[in-house]
PDB file of C-alpha atoms (C1' of nucleotides) in Angstrom:
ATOM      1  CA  UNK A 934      92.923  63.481  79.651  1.00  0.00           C
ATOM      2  CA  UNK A 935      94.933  65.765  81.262  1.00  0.00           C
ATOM      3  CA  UNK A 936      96.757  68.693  78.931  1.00  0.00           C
ATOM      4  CA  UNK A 937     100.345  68.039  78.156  1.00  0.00           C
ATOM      5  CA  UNK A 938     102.467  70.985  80.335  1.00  0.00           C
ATOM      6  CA  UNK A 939     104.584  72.594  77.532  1.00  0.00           C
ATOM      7  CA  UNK A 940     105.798  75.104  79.675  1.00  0.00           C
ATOM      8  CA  UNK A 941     106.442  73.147  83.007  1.00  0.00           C
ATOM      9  CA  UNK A 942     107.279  75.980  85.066  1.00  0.00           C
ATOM     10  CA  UNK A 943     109.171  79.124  83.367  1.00  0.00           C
ATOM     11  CA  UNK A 944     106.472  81.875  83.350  1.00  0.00           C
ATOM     12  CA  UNK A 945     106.745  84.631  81.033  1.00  0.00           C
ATOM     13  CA  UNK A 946     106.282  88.531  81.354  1.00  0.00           C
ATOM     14  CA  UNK A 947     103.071  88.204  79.608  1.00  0.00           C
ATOM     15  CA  UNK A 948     101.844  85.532  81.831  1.00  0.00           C
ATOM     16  CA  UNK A 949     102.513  87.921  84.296  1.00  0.00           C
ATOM     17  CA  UNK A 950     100.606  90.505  82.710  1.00  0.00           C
ATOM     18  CA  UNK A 951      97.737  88.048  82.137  1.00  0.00           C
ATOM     19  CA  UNK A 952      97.409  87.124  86.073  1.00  0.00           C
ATOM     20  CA  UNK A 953      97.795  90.615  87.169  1.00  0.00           C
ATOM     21  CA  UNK A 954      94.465  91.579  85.062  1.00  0.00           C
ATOM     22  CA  UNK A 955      92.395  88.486  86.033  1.00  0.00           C
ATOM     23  CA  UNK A 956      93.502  89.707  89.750  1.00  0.00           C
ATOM     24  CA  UNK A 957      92.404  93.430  89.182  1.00  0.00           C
ATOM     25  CA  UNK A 958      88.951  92.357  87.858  1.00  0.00           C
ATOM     26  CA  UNK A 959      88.960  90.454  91.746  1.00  0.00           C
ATOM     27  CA  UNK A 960      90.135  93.633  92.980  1.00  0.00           C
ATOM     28  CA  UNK A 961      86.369  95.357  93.904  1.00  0.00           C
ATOM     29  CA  UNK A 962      84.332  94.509  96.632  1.00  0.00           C
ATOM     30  CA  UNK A 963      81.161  94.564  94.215  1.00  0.00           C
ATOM     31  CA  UNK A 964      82.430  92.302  91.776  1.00  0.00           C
ATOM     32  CA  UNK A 965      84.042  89.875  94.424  1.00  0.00           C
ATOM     33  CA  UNK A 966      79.846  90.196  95.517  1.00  0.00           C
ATOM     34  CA  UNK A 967      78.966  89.154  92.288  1.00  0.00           C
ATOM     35  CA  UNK A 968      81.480  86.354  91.880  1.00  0.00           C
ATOM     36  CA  UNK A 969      80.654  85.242  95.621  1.00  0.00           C
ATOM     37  CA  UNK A 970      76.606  85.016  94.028  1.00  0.00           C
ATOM     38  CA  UNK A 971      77.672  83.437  90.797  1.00  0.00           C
ATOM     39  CA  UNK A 972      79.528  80.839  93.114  1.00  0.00           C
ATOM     40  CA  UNK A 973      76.214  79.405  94.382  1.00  0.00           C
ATOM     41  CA  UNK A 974      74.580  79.382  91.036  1.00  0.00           C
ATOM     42  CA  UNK A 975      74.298  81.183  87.538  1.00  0.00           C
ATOM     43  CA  UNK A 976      71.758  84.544  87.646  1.00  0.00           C
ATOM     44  CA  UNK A 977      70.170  87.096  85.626  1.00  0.00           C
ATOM     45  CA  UNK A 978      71.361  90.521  85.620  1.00  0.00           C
ATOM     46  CA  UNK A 979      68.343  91.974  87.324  1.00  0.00           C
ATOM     47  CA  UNK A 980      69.125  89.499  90.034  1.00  0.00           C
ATOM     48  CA  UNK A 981      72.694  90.831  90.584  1.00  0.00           C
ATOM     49  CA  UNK A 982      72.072  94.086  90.507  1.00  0.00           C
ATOM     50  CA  UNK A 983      68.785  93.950  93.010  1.00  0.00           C
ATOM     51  CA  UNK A 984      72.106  92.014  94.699  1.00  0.00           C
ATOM     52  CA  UNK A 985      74.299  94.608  95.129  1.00  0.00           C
ATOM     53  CA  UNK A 986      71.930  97.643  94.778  1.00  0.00           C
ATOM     54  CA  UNK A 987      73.563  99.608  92.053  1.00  0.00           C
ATOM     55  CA  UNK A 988      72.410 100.669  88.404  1.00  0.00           C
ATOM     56  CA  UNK A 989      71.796  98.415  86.337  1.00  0.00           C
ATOM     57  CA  UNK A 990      74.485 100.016  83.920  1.00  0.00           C
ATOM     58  CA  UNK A 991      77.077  99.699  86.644  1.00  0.00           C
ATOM     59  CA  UNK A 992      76.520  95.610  87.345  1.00  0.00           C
ATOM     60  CA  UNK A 993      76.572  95.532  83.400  1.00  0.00           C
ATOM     61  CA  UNK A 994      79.785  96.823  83.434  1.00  0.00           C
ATOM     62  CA  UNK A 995      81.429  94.673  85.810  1.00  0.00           C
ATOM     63  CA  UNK A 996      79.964  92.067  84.336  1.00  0.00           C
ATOM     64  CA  UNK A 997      81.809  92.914  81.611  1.00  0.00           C
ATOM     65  CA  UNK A 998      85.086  93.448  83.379  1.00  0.00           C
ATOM     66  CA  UNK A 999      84.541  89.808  84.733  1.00  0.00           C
ATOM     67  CA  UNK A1000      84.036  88.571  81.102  1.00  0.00           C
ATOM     68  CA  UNK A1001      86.821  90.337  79.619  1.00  0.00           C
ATOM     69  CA  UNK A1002      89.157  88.340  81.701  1.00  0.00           C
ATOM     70  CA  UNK A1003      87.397  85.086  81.233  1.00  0.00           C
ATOM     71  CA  UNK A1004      86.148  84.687  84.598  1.00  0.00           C
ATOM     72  CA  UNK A1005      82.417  84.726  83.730  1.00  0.00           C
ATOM     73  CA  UNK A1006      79.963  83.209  80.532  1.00  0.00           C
ATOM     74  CA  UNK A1007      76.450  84.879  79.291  1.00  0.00           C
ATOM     75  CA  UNK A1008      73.871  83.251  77.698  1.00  0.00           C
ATOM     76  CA  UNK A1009      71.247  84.950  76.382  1.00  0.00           C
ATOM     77  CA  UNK A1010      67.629  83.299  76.890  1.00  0.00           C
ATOM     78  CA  UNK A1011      65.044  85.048  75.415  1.00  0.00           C
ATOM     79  CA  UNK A1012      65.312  89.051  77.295  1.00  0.00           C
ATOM     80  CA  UNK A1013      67.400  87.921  80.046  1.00  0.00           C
ATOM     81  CA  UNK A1014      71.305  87.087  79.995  1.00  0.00           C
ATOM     82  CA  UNK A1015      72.391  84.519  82.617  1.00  0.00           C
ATOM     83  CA  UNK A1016      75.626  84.808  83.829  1.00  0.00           C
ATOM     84  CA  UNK A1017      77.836  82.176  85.203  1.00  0.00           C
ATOM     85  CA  UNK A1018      80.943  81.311  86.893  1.00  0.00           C
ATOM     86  CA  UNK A1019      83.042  79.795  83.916  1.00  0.00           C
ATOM     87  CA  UNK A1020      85.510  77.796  85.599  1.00  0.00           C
ATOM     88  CA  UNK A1021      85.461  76.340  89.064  1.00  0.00           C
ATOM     89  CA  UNK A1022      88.652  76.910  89.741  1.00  0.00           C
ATOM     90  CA  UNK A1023      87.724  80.429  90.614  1.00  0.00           C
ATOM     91  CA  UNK A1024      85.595  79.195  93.827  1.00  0.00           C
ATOM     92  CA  UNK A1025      89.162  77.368  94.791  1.00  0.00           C
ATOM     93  CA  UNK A1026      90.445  81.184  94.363  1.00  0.00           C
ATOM     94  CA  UNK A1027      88.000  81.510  96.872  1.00  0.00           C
ATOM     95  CA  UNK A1028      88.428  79.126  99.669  1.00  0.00           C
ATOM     96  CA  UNK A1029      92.153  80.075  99.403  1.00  0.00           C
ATOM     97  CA  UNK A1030      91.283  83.470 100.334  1.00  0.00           C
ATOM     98  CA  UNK A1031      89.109  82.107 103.383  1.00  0.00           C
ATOM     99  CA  UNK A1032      92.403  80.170 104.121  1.00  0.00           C
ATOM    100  CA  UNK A1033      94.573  83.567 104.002  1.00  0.00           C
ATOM    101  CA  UNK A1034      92.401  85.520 106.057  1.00  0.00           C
ATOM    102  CA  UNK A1035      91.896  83.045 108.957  1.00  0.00           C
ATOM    103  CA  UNK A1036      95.776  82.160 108.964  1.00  0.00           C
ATOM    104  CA  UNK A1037      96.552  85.846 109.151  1.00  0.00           C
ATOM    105  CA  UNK A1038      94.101  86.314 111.322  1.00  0.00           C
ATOM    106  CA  UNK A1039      94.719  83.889 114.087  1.00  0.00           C
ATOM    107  CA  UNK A1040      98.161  84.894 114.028  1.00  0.00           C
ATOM    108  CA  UNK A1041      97.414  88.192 115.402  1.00  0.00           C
ATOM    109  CA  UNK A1042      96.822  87.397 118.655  1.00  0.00           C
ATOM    110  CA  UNK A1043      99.630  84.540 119.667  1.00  0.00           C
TER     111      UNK A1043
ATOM    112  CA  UNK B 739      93.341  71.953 116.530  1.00  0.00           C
ATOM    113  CA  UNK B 740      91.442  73.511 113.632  1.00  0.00           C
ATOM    114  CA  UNK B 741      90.180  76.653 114.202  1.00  0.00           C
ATOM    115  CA  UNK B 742      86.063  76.627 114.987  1.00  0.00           C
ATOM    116  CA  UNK B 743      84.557  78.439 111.622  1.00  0.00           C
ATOM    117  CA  UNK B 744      82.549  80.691 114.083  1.00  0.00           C
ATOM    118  CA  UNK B 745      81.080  82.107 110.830  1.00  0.00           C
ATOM    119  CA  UNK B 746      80.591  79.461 108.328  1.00  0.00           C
ATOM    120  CA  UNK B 747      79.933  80.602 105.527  1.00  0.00           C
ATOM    121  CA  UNK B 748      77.990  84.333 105.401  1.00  0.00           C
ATOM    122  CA  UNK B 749      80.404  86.900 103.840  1.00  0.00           C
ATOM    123  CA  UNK B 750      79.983  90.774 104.964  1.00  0.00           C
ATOM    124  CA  UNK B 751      80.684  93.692 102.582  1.00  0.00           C
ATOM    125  CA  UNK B 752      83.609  93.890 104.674  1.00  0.00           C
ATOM    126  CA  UNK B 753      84.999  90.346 103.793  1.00  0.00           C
ATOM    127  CA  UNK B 754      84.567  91.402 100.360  1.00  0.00           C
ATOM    128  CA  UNK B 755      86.557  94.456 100.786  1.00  0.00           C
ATOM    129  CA  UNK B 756      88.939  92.648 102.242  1.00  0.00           C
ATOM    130  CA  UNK B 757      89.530  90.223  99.819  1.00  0.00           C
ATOM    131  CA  UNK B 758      89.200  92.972  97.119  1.00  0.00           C
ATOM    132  CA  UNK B 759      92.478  94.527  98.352  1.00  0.00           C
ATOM    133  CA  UNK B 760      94.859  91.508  98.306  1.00  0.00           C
ATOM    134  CA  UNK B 761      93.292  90.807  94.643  1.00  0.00           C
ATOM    135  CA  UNK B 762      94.183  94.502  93.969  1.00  0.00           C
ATOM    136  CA  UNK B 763      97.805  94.050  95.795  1.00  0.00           C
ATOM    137  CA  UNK B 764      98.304  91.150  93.470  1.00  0.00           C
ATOM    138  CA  UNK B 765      97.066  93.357  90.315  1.00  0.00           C
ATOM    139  CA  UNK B 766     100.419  94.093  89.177  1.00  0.00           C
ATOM    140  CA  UNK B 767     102.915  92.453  87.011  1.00  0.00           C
ATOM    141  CA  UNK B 768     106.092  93.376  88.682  1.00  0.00           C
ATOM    142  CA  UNK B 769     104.811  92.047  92.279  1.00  0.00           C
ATOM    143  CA  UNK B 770     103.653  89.064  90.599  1.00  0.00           C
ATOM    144  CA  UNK B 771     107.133  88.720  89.601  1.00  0.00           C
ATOM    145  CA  UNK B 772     107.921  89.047  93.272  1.00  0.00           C
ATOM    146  CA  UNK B 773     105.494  86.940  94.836  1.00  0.00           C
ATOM    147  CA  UNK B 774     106.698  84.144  91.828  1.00  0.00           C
ATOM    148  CA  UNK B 775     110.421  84.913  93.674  1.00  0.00           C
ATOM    149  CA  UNK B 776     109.242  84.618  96.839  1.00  0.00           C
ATOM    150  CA  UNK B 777     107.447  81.154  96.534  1.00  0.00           C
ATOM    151  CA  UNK B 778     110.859  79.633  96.012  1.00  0.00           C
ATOM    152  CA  UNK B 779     112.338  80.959  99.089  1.00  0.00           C
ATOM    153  CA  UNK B 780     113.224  84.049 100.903  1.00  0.00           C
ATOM    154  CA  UNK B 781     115.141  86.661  98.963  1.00  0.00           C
ATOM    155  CA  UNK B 782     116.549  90.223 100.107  1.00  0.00           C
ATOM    156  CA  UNK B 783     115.161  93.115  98.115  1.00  0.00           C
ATOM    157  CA  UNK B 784     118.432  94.288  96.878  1.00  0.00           C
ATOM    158  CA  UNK B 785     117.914  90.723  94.907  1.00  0.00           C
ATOM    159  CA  UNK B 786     114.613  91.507  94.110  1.00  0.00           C
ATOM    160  CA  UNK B 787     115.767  94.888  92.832  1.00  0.00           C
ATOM    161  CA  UNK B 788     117.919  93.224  90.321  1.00  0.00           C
ATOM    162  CA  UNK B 789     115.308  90.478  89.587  1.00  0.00           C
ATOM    163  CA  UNK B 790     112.934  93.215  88.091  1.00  0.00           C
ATOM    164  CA  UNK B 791     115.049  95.523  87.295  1.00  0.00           C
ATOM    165  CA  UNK B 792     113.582  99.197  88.093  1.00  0.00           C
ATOM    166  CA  UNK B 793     115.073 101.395  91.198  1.00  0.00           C
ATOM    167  CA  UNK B 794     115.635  99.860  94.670  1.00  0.00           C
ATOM    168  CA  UNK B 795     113.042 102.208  96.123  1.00  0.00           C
ATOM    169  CA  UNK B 796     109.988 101.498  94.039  1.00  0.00           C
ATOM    170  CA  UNK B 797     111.025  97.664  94.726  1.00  0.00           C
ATOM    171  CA  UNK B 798     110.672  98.648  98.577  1.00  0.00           C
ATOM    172  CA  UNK B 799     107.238 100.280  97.678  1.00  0.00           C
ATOM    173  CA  UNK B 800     105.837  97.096  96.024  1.00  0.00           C
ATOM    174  CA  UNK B 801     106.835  95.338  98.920  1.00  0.00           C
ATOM    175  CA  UNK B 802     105.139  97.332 101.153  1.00  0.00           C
ATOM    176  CA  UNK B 803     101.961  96.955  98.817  1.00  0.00           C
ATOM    177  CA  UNK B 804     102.633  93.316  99.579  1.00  0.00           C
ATOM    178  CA  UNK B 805     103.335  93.476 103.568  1.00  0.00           C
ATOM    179  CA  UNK B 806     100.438  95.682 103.892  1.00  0.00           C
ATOM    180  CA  UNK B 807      97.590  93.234 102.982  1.00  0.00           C
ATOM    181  CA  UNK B 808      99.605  90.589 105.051  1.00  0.00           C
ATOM    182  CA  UNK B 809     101.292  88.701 102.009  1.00  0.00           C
ATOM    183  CA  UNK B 810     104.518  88.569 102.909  1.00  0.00           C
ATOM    184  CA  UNK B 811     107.314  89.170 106.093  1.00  0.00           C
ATOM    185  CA  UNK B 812     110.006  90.690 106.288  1.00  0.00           C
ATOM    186  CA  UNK B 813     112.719  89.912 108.580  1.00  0.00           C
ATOM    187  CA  UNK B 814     115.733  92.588 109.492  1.00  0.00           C
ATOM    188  CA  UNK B 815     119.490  90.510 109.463  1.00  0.00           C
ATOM    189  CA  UNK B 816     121.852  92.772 110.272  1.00  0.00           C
ATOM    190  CA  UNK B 817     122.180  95.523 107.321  1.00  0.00           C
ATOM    191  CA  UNK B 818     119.660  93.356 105.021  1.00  0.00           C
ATOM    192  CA  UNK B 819     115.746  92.710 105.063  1.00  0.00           C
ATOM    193  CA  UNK B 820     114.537  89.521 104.132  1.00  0.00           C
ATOM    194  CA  UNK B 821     111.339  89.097 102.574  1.00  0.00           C
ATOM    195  CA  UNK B 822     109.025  85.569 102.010  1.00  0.00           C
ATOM    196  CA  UNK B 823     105.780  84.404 101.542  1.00  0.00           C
ATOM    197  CA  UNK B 824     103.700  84.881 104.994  1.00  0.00           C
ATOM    198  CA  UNK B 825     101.220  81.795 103.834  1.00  0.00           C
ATOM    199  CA  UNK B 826     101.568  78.747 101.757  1.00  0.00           C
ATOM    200  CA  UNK B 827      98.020  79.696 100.153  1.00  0.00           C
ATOM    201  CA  UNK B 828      99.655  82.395  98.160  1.00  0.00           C
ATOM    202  CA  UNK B 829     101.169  79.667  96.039  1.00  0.00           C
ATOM    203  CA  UNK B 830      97.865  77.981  95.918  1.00  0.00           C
ATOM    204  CA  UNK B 831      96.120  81.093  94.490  1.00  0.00           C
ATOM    205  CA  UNK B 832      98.814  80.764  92.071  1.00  0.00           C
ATOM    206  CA  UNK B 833      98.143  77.218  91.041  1.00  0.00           C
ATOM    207  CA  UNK B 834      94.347  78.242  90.503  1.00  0.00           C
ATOM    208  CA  UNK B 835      95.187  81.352  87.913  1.00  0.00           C
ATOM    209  CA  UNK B 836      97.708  78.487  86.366  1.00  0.00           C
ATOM    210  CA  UNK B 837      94.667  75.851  86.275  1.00  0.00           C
ATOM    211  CA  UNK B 838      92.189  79.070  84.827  1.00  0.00           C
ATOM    212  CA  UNK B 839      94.242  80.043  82.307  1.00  0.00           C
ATOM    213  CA  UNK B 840      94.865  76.810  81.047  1.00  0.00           C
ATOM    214  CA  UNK B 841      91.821  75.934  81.177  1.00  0.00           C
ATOM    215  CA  UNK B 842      90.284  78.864  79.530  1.00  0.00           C
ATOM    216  CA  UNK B 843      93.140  78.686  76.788  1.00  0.00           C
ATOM    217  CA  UNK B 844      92.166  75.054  76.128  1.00  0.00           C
ATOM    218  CA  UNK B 845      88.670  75.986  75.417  1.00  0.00           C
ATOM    219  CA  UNK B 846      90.037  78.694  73.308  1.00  0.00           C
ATOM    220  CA  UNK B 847      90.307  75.657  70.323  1.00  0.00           C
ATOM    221  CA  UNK B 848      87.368  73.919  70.923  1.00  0.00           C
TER     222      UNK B 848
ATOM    223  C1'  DA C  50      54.503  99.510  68.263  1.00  0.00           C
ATOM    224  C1'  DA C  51      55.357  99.015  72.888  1.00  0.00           C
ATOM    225  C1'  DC C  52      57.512  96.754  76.646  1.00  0.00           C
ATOM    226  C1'  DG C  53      61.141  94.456  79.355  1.00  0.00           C
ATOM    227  C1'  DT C  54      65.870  93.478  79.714  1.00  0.00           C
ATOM    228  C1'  DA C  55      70.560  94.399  79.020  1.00  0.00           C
ATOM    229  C1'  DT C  56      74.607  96.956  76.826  1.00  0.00           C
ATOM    230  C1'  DT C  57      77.007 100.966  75.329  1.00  0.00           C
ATOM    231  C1'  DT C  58      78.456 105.495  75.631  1.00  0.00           C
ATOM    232  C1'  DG C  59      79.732 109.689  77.640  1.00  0.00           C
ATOM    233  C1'  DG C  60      80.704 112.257  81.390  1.00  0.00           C
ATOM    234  C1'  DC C  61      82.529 113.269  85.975  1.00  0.00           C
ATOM    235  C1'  DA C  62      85.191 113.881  90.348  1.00  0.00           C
ATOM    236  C1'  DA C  63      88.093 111.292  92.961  1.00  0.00           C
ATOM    237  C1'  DA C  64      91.413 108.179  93.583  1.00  0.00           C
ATOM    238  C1'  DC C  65      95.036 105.888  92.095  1.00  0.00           C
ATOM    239  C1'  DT C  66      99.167 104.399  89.201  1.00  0.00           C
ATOM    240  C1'  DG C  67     104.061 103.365  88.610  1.00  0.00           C
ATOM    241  C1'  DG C  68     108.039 105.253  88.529  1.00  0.00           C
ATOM    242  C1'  DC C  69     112.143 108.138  90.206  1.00  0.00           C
ATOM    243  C1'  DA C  70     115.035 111.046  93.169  1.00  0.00           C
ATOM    244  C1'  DA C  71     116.354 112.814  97.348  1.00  0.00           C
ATOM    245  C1'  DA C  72     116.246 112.603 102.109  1.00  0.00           C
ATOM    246  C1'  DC C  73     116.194 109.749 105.731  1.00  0.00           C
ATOM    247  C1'  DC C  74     116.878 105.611 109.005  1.00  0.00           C
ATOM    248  C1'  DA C  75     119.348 101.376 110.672  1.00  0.00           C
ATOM    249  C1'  DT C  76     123.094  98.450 111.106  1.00  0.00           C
ATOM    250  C1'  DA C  77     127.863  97.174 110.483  1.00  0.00           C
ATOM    251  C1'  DA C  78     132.535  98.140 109.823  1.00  0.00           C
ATOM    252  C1'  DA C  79     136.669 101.061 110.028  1.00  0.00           C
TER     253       DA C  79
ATOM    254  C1'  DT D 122     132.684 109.013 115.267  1.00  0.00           C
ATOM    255  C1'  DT D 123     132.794 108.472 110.689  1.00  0.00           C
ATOM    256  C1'  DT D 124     131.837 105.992 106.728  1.00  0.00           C
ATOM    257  C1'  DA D 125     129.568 102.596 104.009  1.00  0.00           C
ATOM    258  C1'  DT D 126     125.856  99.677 102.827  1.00  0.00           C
ATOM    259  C1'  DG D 127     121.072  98.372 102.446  1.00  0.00           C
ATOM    260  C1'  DG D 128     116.203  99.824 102.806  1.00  0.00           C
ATOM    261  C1'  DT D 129     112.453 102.936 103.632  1.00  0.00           C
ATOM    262  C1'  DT D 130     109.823 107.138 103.313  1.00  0.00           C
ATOM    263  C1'  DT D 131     108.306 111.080 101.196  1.00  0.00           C
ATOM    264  C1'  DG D 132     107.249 114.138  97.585  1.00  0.00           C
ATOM    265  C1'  DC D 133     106.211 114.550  93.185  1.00  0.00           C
ATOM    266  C1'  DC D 134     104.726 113.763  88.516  1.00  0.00           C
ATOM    267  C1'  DA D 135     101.572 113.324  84.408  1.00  0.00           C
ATOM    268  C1'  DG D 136      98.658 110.269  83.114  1.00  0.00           C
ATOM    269  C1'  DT D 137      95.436 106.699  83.914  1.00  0.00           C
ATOM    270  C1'  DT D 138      91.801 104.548  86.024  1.00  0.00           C
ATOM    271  C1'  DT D 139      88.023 104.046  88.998  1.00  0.00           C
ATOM    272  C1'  DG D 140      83.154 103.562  90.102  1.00  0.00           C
ATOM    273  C1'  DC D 141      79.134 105.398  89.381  1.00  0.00           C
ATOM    274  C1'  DC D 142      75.062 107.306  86.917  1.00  0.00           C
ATOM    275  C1'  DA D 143      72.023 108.858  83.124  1.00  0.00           C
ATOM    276  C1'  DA D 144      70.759 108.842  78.560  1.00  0.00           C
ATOM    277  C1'  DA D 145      70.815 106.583  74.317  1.00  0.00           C
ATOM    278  C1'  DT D 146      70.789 102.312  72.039  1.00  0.00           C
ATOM    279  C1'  DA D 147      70.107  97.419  71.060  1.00  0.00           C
ATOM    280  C1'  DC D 148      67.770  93.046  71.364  1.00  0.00           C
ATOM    281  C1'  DG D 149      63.754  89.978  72.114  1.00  0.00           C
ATOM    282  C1'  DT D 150      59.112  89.123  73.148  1.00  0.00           C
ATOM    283  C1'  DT D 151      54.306  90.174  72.946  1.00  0.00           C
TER     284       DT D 151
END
DNA sequence: AACGTATTTGGCAAACTGGCAAACCATAAA
DNA sequence: TTTATGGTTTGCCAGTTTGCCAAATACGTT
């Protein structure tokens, strides 16, 4: 059941917008860490942040900069709060990145 | 001939770094209108100019925003410089934020 | 109540933002 | 050579944002 494409192609200013913050919450190193761990599974926030060996305050935060833009759930179990990647698609972000990198890459020495 | 994936999968801080600054080059709304240009062919940037409509010389800076993490090329004919999409994956990156969003919207009405 | 886990808040220096204008460079045409 | 056209670079701006920590707070379990 795929979703009927109202909007085939024309993209709005807002849509815009709306990319350009899911790309700046991409835009750290630590959070691309986080995302990168969340990739392979969901985790606690005591996990993460023994993971990129910062306060715990800090990972909290960009936690929170990865939920604002949708890219991440929490689910509270008893103390701890799992986080998790909430759509797939962002792994395909991912592998396209991979892709980027190694193109540009082996073009640099032809 | 693909390319041997000397380094399979293990990501350094500097990978993530990396990737952090083409997410942050791609964390604005105006060169998302650019890049959304650019992935239906080449275009000048006195056409870009017009397309978002601010001064020709901030247009030049966003594009240099863009040329500097390797996004796009830009090719001197005669008086003009032509810019376009250095990699095909750019697009695909696009596809995925169009598949998130949609996705995330979807589940908005659940 | 006390503990373990996570979030919020406030504060900070540093870096960055997005935009313009003016000066500058490169090519083509007169 | 001069002029015109098309882009780039640089300097500048006020304002914003960043990433981090520490302290205070909240939530859940024991």
């Amino acid at each position: 059941m795929k979703a009927a494409p109202k909007t085939p192609k024309r993209k709005t200013p807002a849509d815009f917008r709306k990319g350009a913050d899911v790309f700046k919450a991409l835009s750290n190193a630590n959070r691309l860490l986080i995302v990168d761990a969340l990739s392979r599974g969901e985790h606690c926030v005591a996990d993460l942040t023994e993971l990129v060996g910062l306060d715990i305050s800090t990972v909290s935060n960009h936690l929170a900069v990865l939920r604002g833009v949708g890219l991440v759930t929490d689910d509270r179990r008893g103390t701890q709060v799992f986080y998790a990647l909430r759509n797939p698609c962002v792994m395909n972000i991912f592998c396209c990145l991979d892709d980027f990198h190694a193109a540009n890459d082996s073009r640099r020495h032809e």
